[in-house]
DNA sequence: TTACGTGGTATAGTTACGTCA
DNA sequence: TTTGACGTAACTATACCACGT
């Protein structure tokens, strides 16, 4: 049920406007001549119409100036929006005529509809981005764990290697002394030993270590995955199946940006505001 | 060719009303 | 019956573009 309140007043262009208190003002002839702040403060809401209007006119206002659009009108507007979310003047006029609305109402409906669509799109993009982030975080954690495991393995193998080497050197020294005594020949003090490690524990392959130089992987405290490039290396798959529901350019900004990151993951200029900027 | 005014439409943000739990 | 949250129609401000002069 309508509130039944009526207001009337004048805008800044001194044009009389009439309505039912719902903000309907189809008699406005000027586009920019209405100051919202001023009007919202000054327009008088009337609980009674006796002193202002005839009963017949009041009823007419209630029945003809309904604020809400009917479901049928909304349905047709939605259909039209699906075809194209931009409204050409001809289409606007045609729709208005078909729906029994003012062209201005049709234009406003499209403006609001685009705003709602954009909000929904942003929410959807946020959800997708967050799930991508969660996946990346999870991947990073497991890789970091694996990294720690491998480093521990390297340390352990290095120690084994060093003790083995020490044993070899001492034994070689004794043998060499004996042999030298027997044959009058002195062996080289040490030799480079290549050892294929069969003790590797399922980390995807065997570790070949050039002895005496120590392990090739040195724990410097830095990650093996540069933080600056890491996210780009894991660009989320672009969802091409996302329906095109009539965006400005028919392209999802989220997907586009990830595709961009995928193709240019080493370009520093892509590290600016990137996808977040909607222009 | 350039500058300027005008009209239409875009987005972003706001206001006020209708509806519903 | 009242109230707060939410959706929506209508609005303002501002920017951009096309077009005529």
Coordinates of C-alpha atoms (C1' of nucleotides) in Angstrom, one line a residue:
Chain A
X1 CA 0.0 0.0 0.0
X2 CA 1.2 3.4 -0.9
X3 CA 2.1 5.8 1.9
X4 CA -0.5 8.2 0.7
X5 CA 1.6 11.2 1.4
X6 CA 1.7 13.9 -1.2
X7 CA 4.2 16.6 -1.7
X8 CA 4.5 19.5 -4.0
X9 CA 6.9 22.3 -4.4
X10 CA 9.1 24.1 -6.8
X11 CA 12.5 23.2 -7.9
X12 CA 15.3 25.7 -8.6
X13 CA 13.9 26.4 -12.0
X14 CA 10.6 27.4 -10.4
X15 CA 8.8 24.5 -12.1
X16 CA 5.9 23.1 -10.3
X17 CA 6.3 19.4 -9.6
X18 CA 3.8 17.1 -8.1
X19 CA 4.1 13.6 -6.8
X20 CA 2.9 11.1 -4.2
X21 CA 5.9 11.4 -2.0
X22 CA 7.7 8.6 -3.8
X23 CA 10.0 10.9 -5.7
X24 CA 8.1 10.4 -8.9
X25 CA 8.3 13.6 -10.8
X26 CA 7.5 13.1 -14.4
X27 CA 6.7 16.7 -15.0
X28 CA 10.2 17.9 -14.7
X29 CA 11.2 19.6 -17.9
X30 CA 14.7 20.4 -17.0
X31 CA 17.6 18.0 -16.6
X32 CA 19.9 19.7 -14.1
X33 CA 17.6 22.2 -12.6
X34 CA 16.7 20.2 -9.5
X35 CA 18.9 20.4 -6.5
X36 CA 18.5 17.1 -4.5
X37 CA 19.9 18.4 -1.3
X38 CA 17.8 21.5 -1.4
X39 CA 14.7 19.7 -2.4
X40 CA 15.0 17.0 0.2
X41 CA 15.2 19.6 2.9
X42 CA 12.5 21.9 1.6
X43 CA 9.9 19.9 -0.1
X44 CA 6.9 19.6 2.2
X45 CA 5.4 16.2 2.9
X46 CA 1.8 16.5 3.5
X47 CA -0.3 14.1 5.6
X48 CA -3.4 15.6 4.3
X49 CA -4.4 16.6 0.8
X50 CA -7.6 18.5 1.7
X51 CA -5.9 21.9 1.5
X52 CA -4.1 21.2 -1.7
X53 CA -5.8 18.7 -4.1
X54 CA -9.0 17.2 -5.1
X55 CA -9.7 13.7 -4.1
X56 CA -9.9 12.5 -7.7
X57 CA -6.5 13.8 -8.5
X58 CA -5.1 12.1 -5.5
X59 CA -6.5 8.8 -6.5
X60 CA -5.2 9.3 -10.0
X61 CA -1.7 9.9 -8.7
X62 CA -1.8 6.8 -6.6
X63 CA -2.9 4.6 -9.4
X64 CA -0.9 6.0 -12.3
X65 CA 2.3 7.0 -10.6
X66 CA 3.2 3.7 -9.0
X67 CA 6.8 3.8 -8.0
X68 CA 7.5 0.1 -8.6
X69 CA 7.6 -1.3 -12.0
X70 CA 5.3 -4.2 -12.7
X71 CA 6.9 -7.7 -13.1
X72 CA 6.0 -7.7 -16.7
X73 CA 7.7 -4.4 -17.3
X74 CA 10.8 -5.6 -15.4
X75 CA 10.8 -8.9 -17.4
X76 CA 10.8 -7.0 -20.7
X77 CA 13.4 -4.6 -19.5
X78 CA 15.6 -7.6 -18.4
X79 CA 15.1 -9.2 -21.8
X80 CA 16.2 -6.1 -23.5
X81 CA 19.1 -5.7 -21.2
X82 CA 20.3 -9.2 -22.0
X83 CA 20.3 -8.3 -25.7
X84 CA 22.3 -5.2 -25.1
X85 CA 23.0 -3.3 -21.9
X86 CA 23.5 -0.1 -23.7
X87 CA 20.4 1.8 -24.7
X88 CA 20.2 3.6 -28.0
X89 CA 17.7 6.4 -28.3
X90 CA 15.5 4.5 -30.7
X91 CA 15.4 1.5 -28.5
X92 CA 14.7 3.6 -25.5
X93 CA 11.7 5.2 -27.2
X94 CA 10.4 1.9 -28.5
X95 CA 10.7 0.3 -25.1
X96 CA 9.1 3.2 -23.3
X97 CA 6.2 3.1 -25.7
X98 CA 5.8 -0.7 -25.4
X99 CA 6.0 -0.6 -21.6
X100 CA 3.9 2.5 -21.1
X101 CA 6.8 4.3 -19.3
X102 CA 8.6 7.5 -19.8
X103 CA 11.7 7.2 -21.9
X104 CA 13.5 8.8 -18.9
X105 CA 12.4 5.9 -16.7
X106 CA 13.7 3.4 -19.2
X107 CA 17.1 5.1 -19.3
X108 CA 17.2 5.3 -15.5
X109 CA 16.3 1.6 -15.2
X110 CA 19.2 0.7 -17.6
X111 CA 21.6 2.9 -15.6
X112 CA 20.6 1.2 -12.4
X113 CA 20.7 -2.2 -14.0
X114 CA 24.2 -1.7 -15.2
X115 CA 25.3 -0.6 -11.8
X116 CA 23.8 -3.7 -10.3
X117 CA 25.4 -5.9 -12.9
X118 CA 28.8 -4.3 -12.2
X119 CA 28.4 -4.9 -8.4
X120 CA 27.6 -8.5 -9.0
X121 CA 30.5 -8.9 -11.3
X122 CA 32.9 -7.4 -8.8
X123 CA 31.6 -9.7 -6.1
X124 CA 32.1 -12.7 -8.4
X125 CA 35.5 -11.6 -9.4
X126 CA 36.4 -11.1 -5.7
X127 CA 35.3 -14.7 -4.9
X128 CA 37.3 -16.1 -7.8
X129 CA 40.4 -14.1 -6.9
X130 CA 40.1 -15.2 -3.3
X131 CA 39.9 -18.8 -4.2
X132 CA 42.9 -18.4 -6.5
X133 CA 44.8 -16.8 -3.7
X134 CA 43.8 -19.7 -1.3
X135 CA 45.1 -22.2 -3.8
X136 CA 48.3 -20.3 -4.2
X137 CA 48.8 -20.1 -0.5
X138 CA 48.2 -23.8 -0.2
X139 CA 50.7 -24.6 -3.0
X140 CA 53.3 -22.3 -1.5
X141 CA 53.0 -24.0 1.9
X142 CA 53.4 -27.5 0.5
X143 CA 56.3 -26.4 -1.7
X144 CA 58.0 -24.7 1.3
X145 CA 57.6 -27.9 3.3
X146 CA 59.1 -29.9 0.5
X147 CA 61.9 -27.4 0.3
X148 CA 62.7 -27.8 4.0
X149 CA 62.6 -31.6 3.7
X150 CA 65.1 -31.5 0.8
X151 CA 67.4 -29.2 2.6
X152 CA 67.5 -31.4 5.6
X153 CA 68.2 -34.3 3.3
X154 CA 71.1 -32.5 1.7
X155 CA 72.6 -31.7 5.1
X156 CA 72.3 -35.3 6.2
X157 CA 73.9 -36.6 3.0
X158 CA 76.7 -34.1 3.2
X159 CA 77.5 -35.2 6.7
X160 CA 77.5 -38.9 5.6
X161 CA 79.7 -38.0 2.6
X162 CA 82.2 -36.1 4.7
X163 CA 82.6 -39.0 7.2
X164 CA 82.9 -41.4 4.3
X165 CA 85.5 -39.2 2.7
X166 CA 87.5 -38.9 5.9
X167 CA 87.5 -42.7 6.3
X168 CA 88.6 -43.1 2.7
X169 CA 91.4 -40.6 3.1
X170 CA 92.8 -42.3 6.2
X171 CA 92.5 -45.7 4.6
X172 CA 94.0 -44.6 1.3
X173 CA 96.8 -43.0 3.2
X174 CA 97.6 -46.3 5.0
X175 CA 97.3 -48.3 1.8
X176 CA 99.4 -45.9 -0.1
X177 CA 102.1 -46.0 2.5
X178 CA 102.1 -49.8 2.3
X179 CA 102.2 -49.8 -1.5
X180 CA 104.9 -47.2 -1.6
X181 CA 106.9 -49.3 0.7
X182 CA 106.3 -52.3 -1.5
X183 CA 106.7 -50.6 -4.9
X184 CA 108.5 -47.4 -4.2
X185 CA 105.5 -45.4 -5.6
X186 CA 103.4 -42.6 -4.0
X187 CA 99.8 -42.1 -4.9
X188 CA 98.1 -38.7 -5.2
X189 CA 97.0 -37.3 -1.9
X190 CA 93.3 -37.3 -2.7
X191 CA 90.9 -37.9 -5.5
X192 CA 87.6 -36.5 -6.6
X193 CA 84.9 -39.0 -5.9
X194 CA 81.6 -39.0 -7.7
X195 CA 79.0 -40.6 -5.7
X196 CA 75.5 -41.5 -6.8
X197 CA 73.2 -41.3 -4.0
X198 CA 70.8 -44.2 -3.7
X199 CA 69.5 -43.0 -0.4
X200 CA 67.2 -40.4 -1.9
X201 CA 63.8 -40.6 -0.3
X202 CA 61.2 -40.2 -3.0
X203 CA 61.9 -36.5 -3.8
X204 CA 61.6 -37.2 -7.5
X205 CA 65.1 -38.3 -8.4
X206 CA 68.6 -39.1 -7.2
X207 CA 71.0 -36.4 -6.0
X208 CA 74.4 -36.3 -7.7
X209 CA 76.8 -34.4 -5.6
X210 CA 80.3 -33.3 -6.7
X211 CA 82.3 -34.2 -3.7
X212 CA 84.5 -31.9 -1.7
X213 CA 82.8 -28.8 -3.0
X214 CA 79.9 -29.5 -0.7
X215 CA 76.2 -29.3 -1.5
X216 CA 75.2 -27.1 -4.5
X217 CA 72.1 -25.9 -2.6
X218 CA 73.2 -23.6 0.1
X219 CA 70.7 -22.4 2.7
X220 CA 71.1 -18.7 2.5
X221 CA 67.9 -18.1 4.2
X222 CA 66.2 -16.9 1.0
X223 CA 63.4 -18.6 -0.7
X224 CA 64.0 -20.4 -3.9
X225 CA 60.9 -18.8 -5.3
X226 CA 61.4 -15.0 -5.7
X227 CA 58.4 -13.4 -4.0
X228 CA 58.0 -10.8 -6.7
X229 CA 57.5 -13.2 -9.5
X230 CA 55.8 -16.0 -7.7
X231 CA 52.2 -15.0 -8.1
X232 CA 52.6 -14.5 -11.8
X233 CA 54.0 -17.9 -12.3
X234 CA 50.8 -19.3 -11.0
X235 CA 48.4 -17.5 -13.2
X236 CA 44.9 -18.9 -12.6
X237 CA 43.3 -20.6 -15.6
X238 CA 41.1 -18.2 -17.5
X239 CA 37.5 -19.3 -17.4
X240 CA 36.4 -18.8 -21.0
X241 CA 33.1 -20.4 -20.4
X242 CA 31.9 -17.5 -18.4
X243 CA 28.8 -16.3 -20.0
X244 CA 28.8 -12.9 -21.6
X245 CA 26.0 -11.1 -19.9
X246 CA 26.4 -7.9 -21.6
X247 CA 29.3 -6.1 -20.0
X248 CA 30.8 -3.0 -21.4
X249 CA 33.2 -4.8 -23.6
X250 CA 31.9 -8.3 -23.1
X251 CA 35.0 -9.2 -21.1
X252 CA 35.5 -10.2 -17.6
X253 CA 38.1 -8.0 -16.1
X254 CA 39.4 -10.7 -13.7
X255 CA 40.0 -13.3 -16.4
X256 CA 41.5 -10.7 -18.6
X257 CA 44.0 -9.6 -16.1
X258 CA 45.0 -13.1 -15.2
X259 CA 45.5 -13.9 -18.9
X260 CA 47.6 -10.8 -19.1
X261 CA 49.7 -11.9 -16.2
X262 CA 50.1 -15.3 -17.7
X263 CA 51.5 -13.8 -20.9
X264 CA 53.6 -11.1 -19.4
X265 CA 54.7 -12.4 -16.1
X266 CA 58.0 -10.8 -16.1
X267 CA 56.9 -7.3 -17.1
X268 CA 57.3 -5.0 -14.3
X269 CA 54.8 -2.5 -15.7
X270 CA 52.1 -5.1 -15.2
X271 CA 52.7 -4.9 -11.5
X272 CA 50.9 -1.6 -11.3
X273 CA 47.3 -1.4 -10.2
X274 CA 46.5 -3.9 -12.9
X275 CA 43.2 -5.7 -12.8
X276 CA 41.9 -3.7 -9.9
X277 CA 41.6 -0.5 -12.0
X278 CA 38.4 -0.5 -13.8
X279 CA 38.5 1.9 -16.7
Chain B
dT1 C1' 40.9 23.3 -39.3
dT2 C1' 39.8 24.7 -34.8
dA3 C1' 37.0 26.4 -31.0
dC4 C1' 32.7 26.3 -28.8
dG5 C1' 27.9 25.2 -27.5
dT6 C1' 24.6 21.6 -27.1
dG7 C1' 22.5 17.3 -26.4
dG8 C1' 22.8 12.5 -25.2
dT9 C1' 24.6 9.0 -22.4
dA10 C1' 28.1 7.0 -19.4
dT11 C1' 29.6 6.1 -14.4
dA12 C1' 29.8 7.0 -9.4
dG13 C1' 27.5 8.2 -5.6
dT14 C1' 23.3 9.6 -3.0
dT15 C1' 18.5 9.9 -1.4
dA16 C1' 14.1 8.2 -0.4
dC17 C1' 10.6 4.9 -0.7
dG18 C1' 8.7 -0.1 -0.7
dT19 C1' 9.0 -4.5 1.2
dC20 C1' 9.9 -8.0 4.3
dA21 C1' 11.5 -10.5 8.3
Chain C
dT1 C1' 2.9 -2.1 15.4
dT2 C1' 7.6 -0.8 14.9
dT3 C1' 12.1 -1.3 13.2
dG4 C1' 16.1 -2.2 10.6
dA5 C1' 18.0 -4.2 6.4
dC6 C1' 17.8 -4.5 1.8
dG7 C1' 16.4 -3.6 -3.1
dT8 C1' 15.3 -0.2 -6.2
dA9 C1' 13.6 4.1 -8.7
dA10 C1' 15.2 8.5 -9.3
dC11 C1' 18.3 11.8 -8.6
dT12 C1' 23.0 14.9 -8.9
dA13 C1' 27.7 15.7 -10.4
dT14 C1' 30.9 15.1 -13.8
dA15 C1' 33.0 13.3 -17.9
dC16 C1' 33.0 12.0 -22.6
dC17 C1' 31.5 12.0 -27.3
dA18 C1' 29.1 13.4 -31.6
dC19 C1' 27.4 17.0 -34.1
dG20 C1' 26.3 21.5 -35.8
dT21 C1' 27.9 26.3 -36.3

